[in-house]
Coordinates of C-alpha atoms in Angstrom, one line a residue:
Chain P
M96 CA 19.7 14.5 23.4
N97 CA 20.7 17.1 25.9
W98 CA 21.7 15.3 29.1
F99 CA 23.2 18.4 30.7
K100 CA 20.0 20.3 31.1
K101 CA 18.7 20.6 34.6
R102 CA 15.2 19.6 33.3
A103 CA 16.6 16.2 32.1
W104 CA 17.7 15.5 35.7
I105 CA 14.4 16.5 37.0
Y106 CA 12.7 13.9 34.7
V107 CA 15.1 11.2 35.8
L108 CA 14.4 11.9 39.4
L109 CA 10.6 11.9 38.7
L110 CA 11.0 8.5 36.9
V111 CA 13.0 7.1 39.8
F112 CA 10.4 8.3 42.3
F113 CA 7.5 6.9 40.3
S114 CA 9.2 3.5 39.9
W115 CA 9.9 3.4 43.7
W116 CA 6.2 4.4 44.4
S117 CA 4.9 1.8 42.0
M118 CA 7.1 -0.9 43.5
G119 CA 5.6 -0.1 46.9
K120 CA 2.1 -0.2 45.6
T121 CA 2.6 -3.6 43.8
E122 CA 4.6 -5.3 46.7
F123 CA 7.5 -5.6 44.3
E124 CA 10.3 -7.4 46.2
W125 CA 13.7 -8.3 44.6
S126 CA 14.0 -11.2 47.0
N127 CA 11.0 -12.8 45.4
F128 CA 13.0 -13.5 42.2
K129 CA 14.6 -16.5 43.9
E130 CA 11.2 -18.2 44.0
F131 CA 11.2 -18.3 40.2
S132 CA 13.2 -21.5 40.3
N133 CA 10.2 -23.1 41.9
A134 CA 8.1 -22.1 38.9
V135 CA 10.6 -23.9 36.6
T136 CA 10.4 -27.0 38.8
F137 CA 6.6 -26.8 38.9
I138 CA 6.4 -26.6 35.1
R139 CA 9.0 -29.3 34.5
E140 CA 7.4 -31.8 37.0
Q141 CA 3.7 -31.1 36.4
F142 CA 3.3 -29.9 32.8
F143 CA 5.5 -32.6 31.2
P144 CA 5.2 -35.0 29.6
A145 CA 2.2 -33.5 27.7
S146 CA -1.0 -35.5 27.3
W147 CA -1.0 -35.6 23.5
E148 CA -4.0 -38.0 23.6
V149 CA -6.3 -35.0 24.4
I150 CA -5.7 -33.5 20.9
P151 CA -8.8 -35.0 19.2
A152 CA -11.0 -33.6 21.9
L153 CA -9.4 -30.1 21.5
I154 CA -9.9 -29.7 17.8
D155 CA -13.4 -28.4 18.0
P156 CA -12.6 -25.9 20.9
V157 CA -9.6 -24.6 18.9
L158 CA -11.9 -24.1 15.9
V159 CA -14.5 -22.3 18.1
T160 CA -11.7 -20.0 19.4
L161 CA -10.6 -19.3 15.8
A162 CA -14.2 -18.6 14.8
I163 CA -14.8 -16.2 17.8
A164 CA -11.6 -14.3 17.0
F165 CA -12.3 -14.1 13.3
L166 CA -16.0 -13.2 13.5
G167 CA -15.4 -10.6 16.3
T168 CA -12.7 -8.8 14.5
F169 CA -14.0 -9.1 10.9
F170 CA -17.4 -7.7 11.8
A171 CA -15.6 -5.0 13.9
L172 CA -13.5 -4.1 10.8
L173 CA -16.7 -3.8 8.6
I174 CA -18.3 -1.5 11.2
A175 CA -15.1 0.4 12.0
L176 CA -14.3 1.3 8.4
P177 CA -17.1 3.8 7.9
F178 CA -16.8 5.0 11.5
S179 CA -13.1 5.7 10.9
F180 CA -13.9 8.1 8.0
A181 CA -16.4 9.9 10.2
A182 CA -13.7 10.1 13.0
A183 CA -11.0 11.5 10.8
K184 CA -10.6 15.3 10.6
N185 CA -10.0 15.3 6.8
T186 CA -13.1 13.3 5.9
A187 CA -15.6 13.9 8.7
A188 CA -18.9 15.4 7.3
N189 CA -18.9 18.0 10.1
P190 CA -17.0 18.8 13.3
L191 CA -19.9 17.7 15.6
L192 CA -20.1 14.2 14.0
Y193 CA -16.3 14.0 14.2
Y194 CA -16.3 14.6 18.0
V195 CA -19.4 12.4 18.6
V196 CA -17.9 9.4 16.7
R197 CA -14.4 9.8 18.3
F198 CA -16.0 9.9 21.7
F199 CA -18.1 6.8 20.9
L200 CA -15.0 4.9 19.7
S201 CA -13.1 6.0 22.8
I202 CA -15.8 4.6 25.0
L203 CA -15.8 1.2 23.2
R204 CA -12.1 1.1 23.3
S205 CA -11.8 1.9 27.0
I206 CA -14.1 -1.0 28.1
P207 CA -12.0 -4.2 28.1
E208 CA -13.4 -7.3 26.4
I209 CA -13.6 -9.1 29.8
V210 CA -16.0 -6.5 31.1
F211 CA -18.2 -6.8 27.9
G212 CA -17.8 -10.5 28.3
L213 CA -19.0 -10.6 31.9
I214 CA -22.1 -8.5 30.9
F215 CA -22.9 -10.6 27.8
V216 CA -22.5 -13.9 29.6
V217 CA -25.2 -12.7 32.0
V218 CA -27.4 -11.3 29.4
L219 CA -27.0 -13.8 26.5
G220 CA -25.9 -16.9 28.5
L221 CA -22.8 -19.1 28.4
G222 CA -21.1 -20.0 25.1
P223 CA -19.1 -18.4 22.3
F224 CA -21.7 -15.9 21.2
P225 CA -21.2 -13.4 24.1
A226 CA -17.4 -13.7 23.4
V227 CA -17.9 -12.7 19.8
F228 CA -19.9 -9.7 20.9
A229 CA -17.3 -8.7 23.5
I230 CA -14.5 -8.8 20.9
L231 CA -16.6 -7.1 18.3
L232 CA -17.5 -4.1 20.4
H233 CA -14.0 -3.5 21.8
N234 CA -12.4 -3.9 18.4
I235 CA -14.8 -1.4 16.7
G236 CA -13.2 1.1 19.1
V237 CA -9.7 0.0 18.5
L238 CA -9.8 -0.4 14.7
G239 CA -12.0 2.7 14.3
K240 CA -9.3 4.8 16.0
L241 CA -6.3 3.1 14.2
I242 CA -7.9 3.4 10.8
S243 CA -9.1 7.0 11.4
E244 CA -5.4 7.8 12.0
L245 CA -4.4 6.2 8.7
V246 CA -7.2 8.2 7.0
E247 CA -5.8 11.4 8.5
A248 CA -2.3 10.6 7.4
A249 CA -3.3 9.7 3.8
D250 CA -1.9 11.9 1.0
P251 CA -4.5 14.5 0.2
G252 CA -3.5 14.8 -3.4
P253 CA -5.6 11.9 -4.8
Q254 CA -8.6 13.3 -2.8
E255 CA -8.2 16.6 -4.5
A256 CA -7.9 14.8 -7.9
M257 CA -11.2 13.0 -7.2
K258 CA -12.8 16.3 -6.3
S259 CA -11.5 17.9 -9.5
V260 CA -13.1 15.2 -11.7
G261 CA -16.4 16.0 -10.1
A262 CA -16.7 12.9 -7.8
G263 CA -18.8 13.3 -4.7
R264 CA -17.2 13.6 -1.3
R265 CA -17.9 10.0 -0.1
L266 CA -16.9 8.4 -3.4
G267 CA -13.8 10.6 -3.7
N268 CA -12.7 9.6 -0.2
L269 CA -13.4 5.9 -0.8
F270 CA -11.4 5.7 -4.0
S271 CA -8.6 8.0 -3.1
I272 CA -8.0 7.0 0.5
V273 CA -8.8 3.3 0.8
P274 CA -6.2 2.1 -1.8
Q275 CA -3.6 4.1 0.1
I276 CA -4.3 2.8 3.5
W277 CA -5.4 -0.8 2.7
P278 CA -2.1 -2.6 3.4
N279 CA -1.9 -0.9 6.8
V280 CA -5.6 -1.6 7.5
L281 CA -4.9 -5.3 6.9
S282 CA -1.8 -5.1 9.1
H283 CA -3.9 -3.6 11.9
Y284 CA -6.6 -6.1 11.3
F285 CA -4.4 -9.2 11.4
Y286 CA -2.7 -7.9 14.6
R287 CA -6.1 -7.4 16.2
F288 CA -7.1 -10.9 15.0
E289 CA -4.1 -12.3 16.7
V290 CA -4.9 -10.4 19.9
A291 CA -8.5 -11.6 19.7
I292 CA -7.3 -15.2 19.7
R293 CA -5.5 -14.6 23.1
T294 CA -8.5 -12.5 24.3
S295 CA -11.0 -15.3 23.5
L296 CA -9.0 -17.5 25.8
I297 CA -9.6 -15.1 28.7
L298 CA -13.2 -15.0 27.7
G299 CA -13.3 -18.8 27.8
F300 CA -12.3 -18.5 31.5
I301 CA -15.6 -16.7 32.2
G302 CA -17.7 -19.1 30.1
G303 CA -17.1 -17.9 26.6
G304 CA -16.4 -21.3 25.2
G305 CA -13.5 -22.4 23.0
I306 CA -10.1 -23.6 24.1
G307 CA -9.9 -21.1 26.9
Q308 CA -12.8 -22.8 28.7
K309 CA -11.0 -26.1 28.3
L310 CA -7.8 -24.6 29.5
I311 CA -9.3 -23.2 32.7
N312 CA -11.2 -26.4 33.4
D313 CA -8.1 -28.5 33.1
F314 CA -6.1 -26.0 35.2
N315 CA -8.7 -26.1 38.0
S316 CA -8.7 -29.9 37.9
F317 CA -4.9 -30.0 38.1
N318 CA -4.7 -31.6 34.7
Y319 CA -1.5 -29.7 33.8
A320 CA -0.4 -32.2 31.2
A321 CA -3.5 -31.3 29.1
V322 CA -2.9 -27.6 29.7
T323 CA 0.6 -28.0 28.0
V324 CA -1.1 -29.3 24.9
E325 CA -3.7 -26.5 25.0
V326 CA -1.0 -23.8 25.3
M327 CA 0.9 -25.3 22.4
L328 CA -2.2 -25.4 20.2
I329 CA -2.9 -21.7 21.1
M330 CA 0.7 -20.9 20.1
L331 CA 0.3 -22.8 16.9
L332 CA -2.9 -20.9 16.1
V333 CA -1.3 -17.5 16.7
I334 CA 1.7 -18.5 14.5
I335 CA -0.6 -19.6 11.7
V336 CA -2.7 -16.4 11.8
D337 CA 0.5 -14.4 11.9
L338 CA 1.9 -16.2 8.8
F339 CA -1.4 -16.0 7.0
G340 CA -1.5 -12.2 7.7
A341 CA 2.0 -11.8 6.4
F342 CA 1.1 -13.8 3.3
V343 CA -2.0 -11.7 2.6
R344 CA -0.1 -8.4 3.2
K345 CA 2.6 -9.5 0.8
R346 CA 0.0 -10.3 -1.9
V347 CA -1.8 -6.9 -1.3
I348 CA 1.3 -4.7 -1.3
Chain C
M1298 CA -16.4 31.2 -21.8
I1299 CA -14.8 31.8 -18.4
E1300 CA -14.6 35.2 -16.7
L1301 CA -12.9 36.2 -13.5
E1302 CA -14.2 39.5 -12.3
N1303 CA -12.4 41.3 -9.4
V1304 CA -11.4 37.9 -7.9
T1305 CA -9.6 38.1 -4.6
V1306 CA -8.7 35.2 -2.4
Y1307 CA -7.6 35.4 1.2
Y1308 CA -6.2 32.3 3.0
P1309 CA -7.0 32.0 6.7
K1310 CA -4.6 33.9 8.9
A1311 CA -2.8 35.4 5.9
A1312 CA -2.4 39.2 6.1
E1313 CA -2.2 39.6 2.3
P1314 CA -4.5 38.1 -0.3
A1315 CA -3.1 35.3 -2.4
V1316 CA -4.6 36.9 -5.5
K1317 CA -6.2 40.4 -5.7
N1318 CA -8.6 42.0 -8.1
I1319 CA -8.0 39.5 -10.9
N1320 CA -9.9 40.3 -14.1
L1321 CA -9.6 37.7 -16.9
S1322 CA -11.7 36.6 -19.7
L1323 CA -10.9 33.3 -21.4
E1324 CA -12.2 31.8 -24.6
A1325 CA -12.3 28.3 -26.1
G1326 CA -9.3 27.6 -28.3
E1327 CA -6.9 29.7 -26.2
F1328 CA -3.8 28.1 -24.8
V1329 CA -2.9 30.3 -21.9
C1330 CA 0.3 29.9 -19.9
V1331 CA 0.4 31.6 -16.5
L1332 CA 3.9 32.8 -15.5
G1333 CA 5.0 34.0 -12.2
P1334 CA 7.4 33.3 -9.3
S1335 CA 6.5 30.9 -6.5
G1336 CA 3.8 32.4 -4.3
A1337 CA 2.6 34.8 -7.0
G1338 CA -0.9 33.2 -6.8
K1339 CA -0.8 31.1 -10.0
S1340 CA -2.2 28.0 -8.4
T1341 CA -4.8 29.9 -6.4
M1342 CA -6.1 31.6 -9.5
I1343 CA -6.3 28.4 -11.5
R1344 CA -8.1 26.6 -8.7
T1345 CA -10.8 29.2 -8.5
I1346 CA -11.8 28.2 -12.0
N1347 CA -13.0 24.7 -11.0
A1348 CA -14.1 25.9 -7.6
L1349 CA -11.4 23.9 -5.8
Q1350 CA -10.6 27.2 -4.2
P1351 CA -13.5 29.4 -3.2
V1352 CA -13.1 33.1 -3.8
S1353 CA -13.2 35.7 -1.0
E1354 CA -14.4 38.5 -3.2
G1355 CA -15.4 38.9 -6.8
T1356 CA -17.0 36.4 -9.2
V1357 CA -15.9 33.5 -11.4
R1358 CA -18.4 33.0 -14.3
V1359 CA -18.7 30.0 -16.5
Q1360 CA -20.7 30.6 -19.6
G1361 CA -22.3 33.5 -17.8
E1362 CA -23.2 31.7 -14.7
S1363 CA -21.5 32.4 -11.4
L1364 CA -19.8 29.5 -9.7
A1365 CA -20.8 30.8 -6.3
S1366 CA -24.5 30.7 -7.1
M1367 CA -24.3 27.1 -8.4
S1368 CA -25.5 24.2 -6.2
E1369 CA -22.9 21.7 -5.2
A1370 CA -24.3 19.2 -7.8
Q1371 CA -23.9 21.9 -10.5
R1372 CA -20.4 22.7 -9.3
R1373 CA -19.5 18.9 -9.5
S1374 CA -21.0 18.8 -13.0
W1375 CA -18.8 21.8 -14.0
R1376 CA -15.7 20.1 -12.5
S1377 CA -16.5 16.9 -14.5
R1378 CA -16.0 19.1 -17.6
T1379 CA -12.8 20.6 -16.3
G1380 CA -9.8 18.3 -16.7
M1381 CA -7.1 19.2 -14.2
I1382 CA -3.5 18.0 -14.1
F1383 CA -1.3 18.5 -11.1
Q1384 CA 2.4 19.0 -10.5
H1385 CA 2.6 15.9 -8.3
F1386 CA 0.2 14.0 -10.5
H1387 CA -2.2 13.1 -7.7
L1388 CA -2.7 9.6 -9.0
I1389 CA -4.2 6.9 -6.8
P1390 CA -1.5 4.6 -5.6
R1391 CA -1.8 0.9 -5.9
L1392 CA -4.4 1.2 -8.7
T1393 CA -3.4 0.4 -12.3
V1394 CA -3.0 2.9 -15.1
Q1395 CA -6.4 2.0 -16.6
Q1396 CA -8.1 2.2 -13.2
N1397 CA -6.7 5.6 -12.6
I1398 CA -7.8 6.8 -16.0
L1399 CA -11.3 5.4 -15.5
T1400 CA -11.7 7.5 -12.3
G1401 CA -11.9 10.5 -14.7
L1402 CA -15.5 9.3 -15.4
F1403 CA -16.6 9.6 -11.8
G1404 CA -18.2 13.0 -12.2
K1405 CA -20.4 11.8 -15.1
R1406 CA -21.9 8.6 -13.7
S1407 CA -24.4 7.7 -11.0
S1408 CA -23.0 7.1 -7.5
F1409 CA -24.2 3.5 -7.4
V1410 CA -22.2 2.4 -10.5
N1411 CA -19.2 4.4 -9.2
F1412 CA -19.3 2.7 -5.8
A1413 CA -19.7 -0.7 -7.4
G1414 CA -16.7 0.0 -9.6
I1415 CA -18.6 -1.2 -12.7
F1416 CA -17.4 0.1 -16.0
T1417 CA -19.1 -0.7 -19.3
H1418 CA -17.3 -2.0 -22.4
A1419 CA -17.8 1.4 -24.1
E1420 CA -16.1 3.1 -21.1
K1421 CA -13.2 0.6 -21.1
K1422 CA -12.9 1.1 -24.9
K1423 CA -12.7 4.8 -24.4
A1424 CA -10.0 4.4 -21.7
R1425 CA -8.0 2.3 -24.2
E1426 CA -8.3 5.0 -26.9
V1427 CA -7.2 7.6 -24.4
M1428 CA -4.3 5.5 -23.3
A1429 CA -3.3 5.1 -27.0
E1430 CA -3.6 8.8 -27.5
V1431 CA -1.1 9.6 -24.6
G1432 CA 1.2 6.6 -25.5
L1433 CA 0.4 4.4 -22.6
S1434 CA -1.3 1.5 -24.5
Q1435 CA 1.2 -1.1 -23.2
M1436 CA 0.9 0.0 -19.6
A1437 CA -2.8 -0.4 -18.9
D1438 CA -2.3 -3.0 -16.1
R1439 CA 0.8 -1.5 -14.5
R1440 CA 0.4 0.0 -11.1
V1441 CA 1.0 3.8 -11.3
E1442 CA 3.7 3.9 -8.6
S1443 CA 6.0 1.9 -10.9
L1444 CA 5.9 4.5 -13.6
S1445 CA 8.4 7.3 -14.3
G1446 CA 7.5 11.0 -13.7
G1447 CA 6.7 11.6 -17.3
Q1448 CA 4.6 8.5 -17.6
K1449 CA 2.7 9.4 -14.4
Q1450 CA 1.9 12.8 -15.9
R1451 CA 0.6 11.1 -19.1
V1452 CA -1.7 9.2 -16.8
G1453 CA -2.8 12.5 -15.3
V1454 CA -3.4 13.9 -18.8
A1455 CA -5.3 10.7 -19.8
R1456 CA -7.5 10.9 -16.7
A1457 CA -8.4 14.5 -17.6
L1458 CA -9.1 13.4 -21.2
M1459 CA -11.4 10.7 -20.0
Q1460 CA -13.6 13.5 -18.7
E1461 CA -14.0 14.8 -22.3
P1462 CA -13.4 18.2 -20.9
D1463 CA -14.2 21.7 -22.2
V1464 CA -11.3 23.2 -20.2
F1465 CA -7.9 21.9 -19.4
L1466 CA -6.3 23.3 -16.2
G1467 CA -2.6 22.5 -15.5
D1468 CA -1.3 23.4 -12.1
E1469 CA 2.5 23.4 -12.8
P1470 CA 2.2 20.0 -14.6
V1471 CA 5.8 19.9 -15.7
A1472 CA 7.5 21.4 -12.6
S1473 CA 8.7 18.0 -11.4
L1474 CA 9.8 16.7 -14.8
D1475 CA 13.2 17.0 -16.5
P1476 CA 13.3 19.5 -19.5
G1477 CA 13.0 16.8 -22.2
T1478 CA 10.0 15.1 -20.6
A1479 CA 8.5 18.5 -19.8
R1480 CA 8.6 19.4 -23.4
A1481 CA 7.1 16.1 -24.4
V1482 CA 4.2 16.6 -22.0
F1483 CA 3.6 20.1 -23.4
H1484 CA 3.6 18.7 -26.9
L1485 CA 1.0 16.2 -25.8
L1486 CA -1.1 18.9 -24.1
K1487 CA -1.0 21.1 -27.2
E1488 CA -1.9 18.3 -29.5
V1489 CA -4.9 17.3 -27.4
H1490 CA -5.8 21.0 -27.0
H1491 CA -5.9 21.4 -30.8
K1492 CA -7.7 18.2 -31.5
Q1493 CA -10.5 18.9 -29.0
H1494 CA -10.6 22.7 -29.4
L1495 CA -10.2 23.2 -25.6
L1496 CA -9.6 26.2 -23.5
S1497 CA -6.3 25.4 -21.7
L1498 CA -4.8 27.3 -18.8
V1499 CA -1.5 26.1 -17.6
N1500 CA 0.8 27.4 -14.8
V1501 CA 4.4 27.1 -15.7
H1502 CA 7.8 28.3 -14.5
D1503 CA 9.7 27.8 -17.7
V1504 CA 9.4 31.0 -19.8
T1505 CA 10.7 29.3 -22.9
L1506 CA 7.9 26.7 -22.7
A1507 CA 5.3 29.4 -22.3
K1508 CA 6.7 31.3 -25.3
T1509 CA 6.8 28.2 -27.4
F1510 CA 3.4 26.7 -26.7
A1511 CA 1.1 29.5 -25.5
T1512 CA -1.2 31.6 -27.6
R1513 CA -1.5 34.0 -24.7
V1514 CA 0.6 34.6 -21.6
V1515 CA -0.6 35.9 -18.3
G1516 CA 2.0 37.2 -15.8
L1517 CA 1.3 37.3 -12.1
S1518 CA 3.3 38.9 -9.4
N1519 CA 2.2 39.3 -5.8
G1520 CA -1.2 38.1 -6.6
E1521 CA -1.8 40.6 -9.4
I1522 CA -1.9 40.3 -13.2
I1523 CA 0.9 42.5 -14.5
Y1524 CA 1.1 41.1 -18.0
D1525 CA -1.7 39.7 -20.3
G1526 CA -0.9 39.4 -23.9
P1527 CA 0.6 37.4 -26.7
P1528 CA 3.9 35.5 -26.0
A1529 CA 5.7 37.3 -28.9
E1530 CA 5.3 40.6 -27.0
L1531 CA 6.6 39.3 -23.7
G1532 CA 9.9 41.1 -23.5
E1533 CA 12.7 41.2 -21.0
E1534 CA 11.1 44.2 -19.3
N1535 CA 7.9 42.3 -18.7
L1536 CA 9.8 39.3 -17.3
E1537 CA 11.7 41.6 -15.0
T1538 CA 8.4 43.0 -13.7
I1539 CA 7.0 39.5 -13.2
Y1540 CA 10.1 37.9 -11.7
G1541 CA 12.1 40.8 -10.5
K1542 CA 15.9 41.2 -11.2
A1543 CA 16.4 37.6 -10.1
I1544 CA 15.4 36.5 -13.7
H1545 CA 18.9 37.5 -14.8
A1546 CA 20.7 35.8 -11.9

């Protein structure tokens, strides 16, 4: 760190200016912080005690949410894996394909799931299927990029060894790179799975089914005690996925 | 068997070639050690033989046929008969000893069975025989990252043996091993070399190892061959030409 360079002070000034500008744009007011106590009161009075009796009716929506997140991310992983090899500099068949695939993945990644969801709800109708599609497409872009970076960072030695035994390019890449990157692929996958559970909630708000749809319905009908249970179930689901992911990674490593 | 004729290799953006005008003729049964300081072009030269490194000028011929004129499939077929062992082993992490050794067969089988990861009983039996040959029988199911350097290099040798090669190429195979293990690996290489009547070409830094095991020594300096002869005739003067005065430091 070199704090005494003029340039460092210019960066500090730029950051201060950008923060001040952003606060203006977002109507950020320090005085608003005192209103937070109202939120605490609102939650304490309206959300508790929770309506535990709604649990039986929530089991199926929770499972639908789990299925949306799993199917969307698992199919995305299956599709992203071959794309990621085409989008990595060290394994792409040719430079043109490399740039085309990277561009394609960037496009998929830059469109949020909610936008895909809004389109698919119109095209495919209400329900979990459009939500699966929205999560699937966005995650092809995300996992494709993340895995392509793992492929690029893989040790080239085993690849060279596979070439030297006479293995073809694709076979050599598969056997020399996949074992190296597999624990990190799983790590990325489980993280995206966890994110997809939260995303499927948002997609439920626009008619994508699952517990998200239940949550927005209860919120809009001021049934906050049921929302408490729904939020807790979502938290439980995320924790279970996280623990399962950690268990699988431990087994694999 | 293998001929290098006026072989020159330029790396991109390098002003000087890595090897220049190399002429070398190698026959089955020879155990050739290539000596030379770091950057002399030893690795580049050895890698032109299995076409891991394309040549910029000149020709590499294998049984009279130029590697450059071969199709990619023919080159792969040639590589499948060329066992190569590397300084840093280049084993596939997270796979077992046996799985790593079985990858030596990849150049000889159809893509489908390779992709499916199917190995016949005969292939697994062969892998067990090879493991016994290199002293790894008890380690078949151990993951390679848990092995010592010497054991890893034995896996490297076993993978090359699995190819049933005509030629053994060693790119500084003992450079990262301690002297005792290095000697043991060289003994193993020499034993396999004799048993299978191979042509072996091994880069090495250790002059004593070269003198002990080689039937022929090739000395490289600045990308050029400056000694090619029997190890017994490799004198101090030759070593000084290869390594410079630093050999006495």
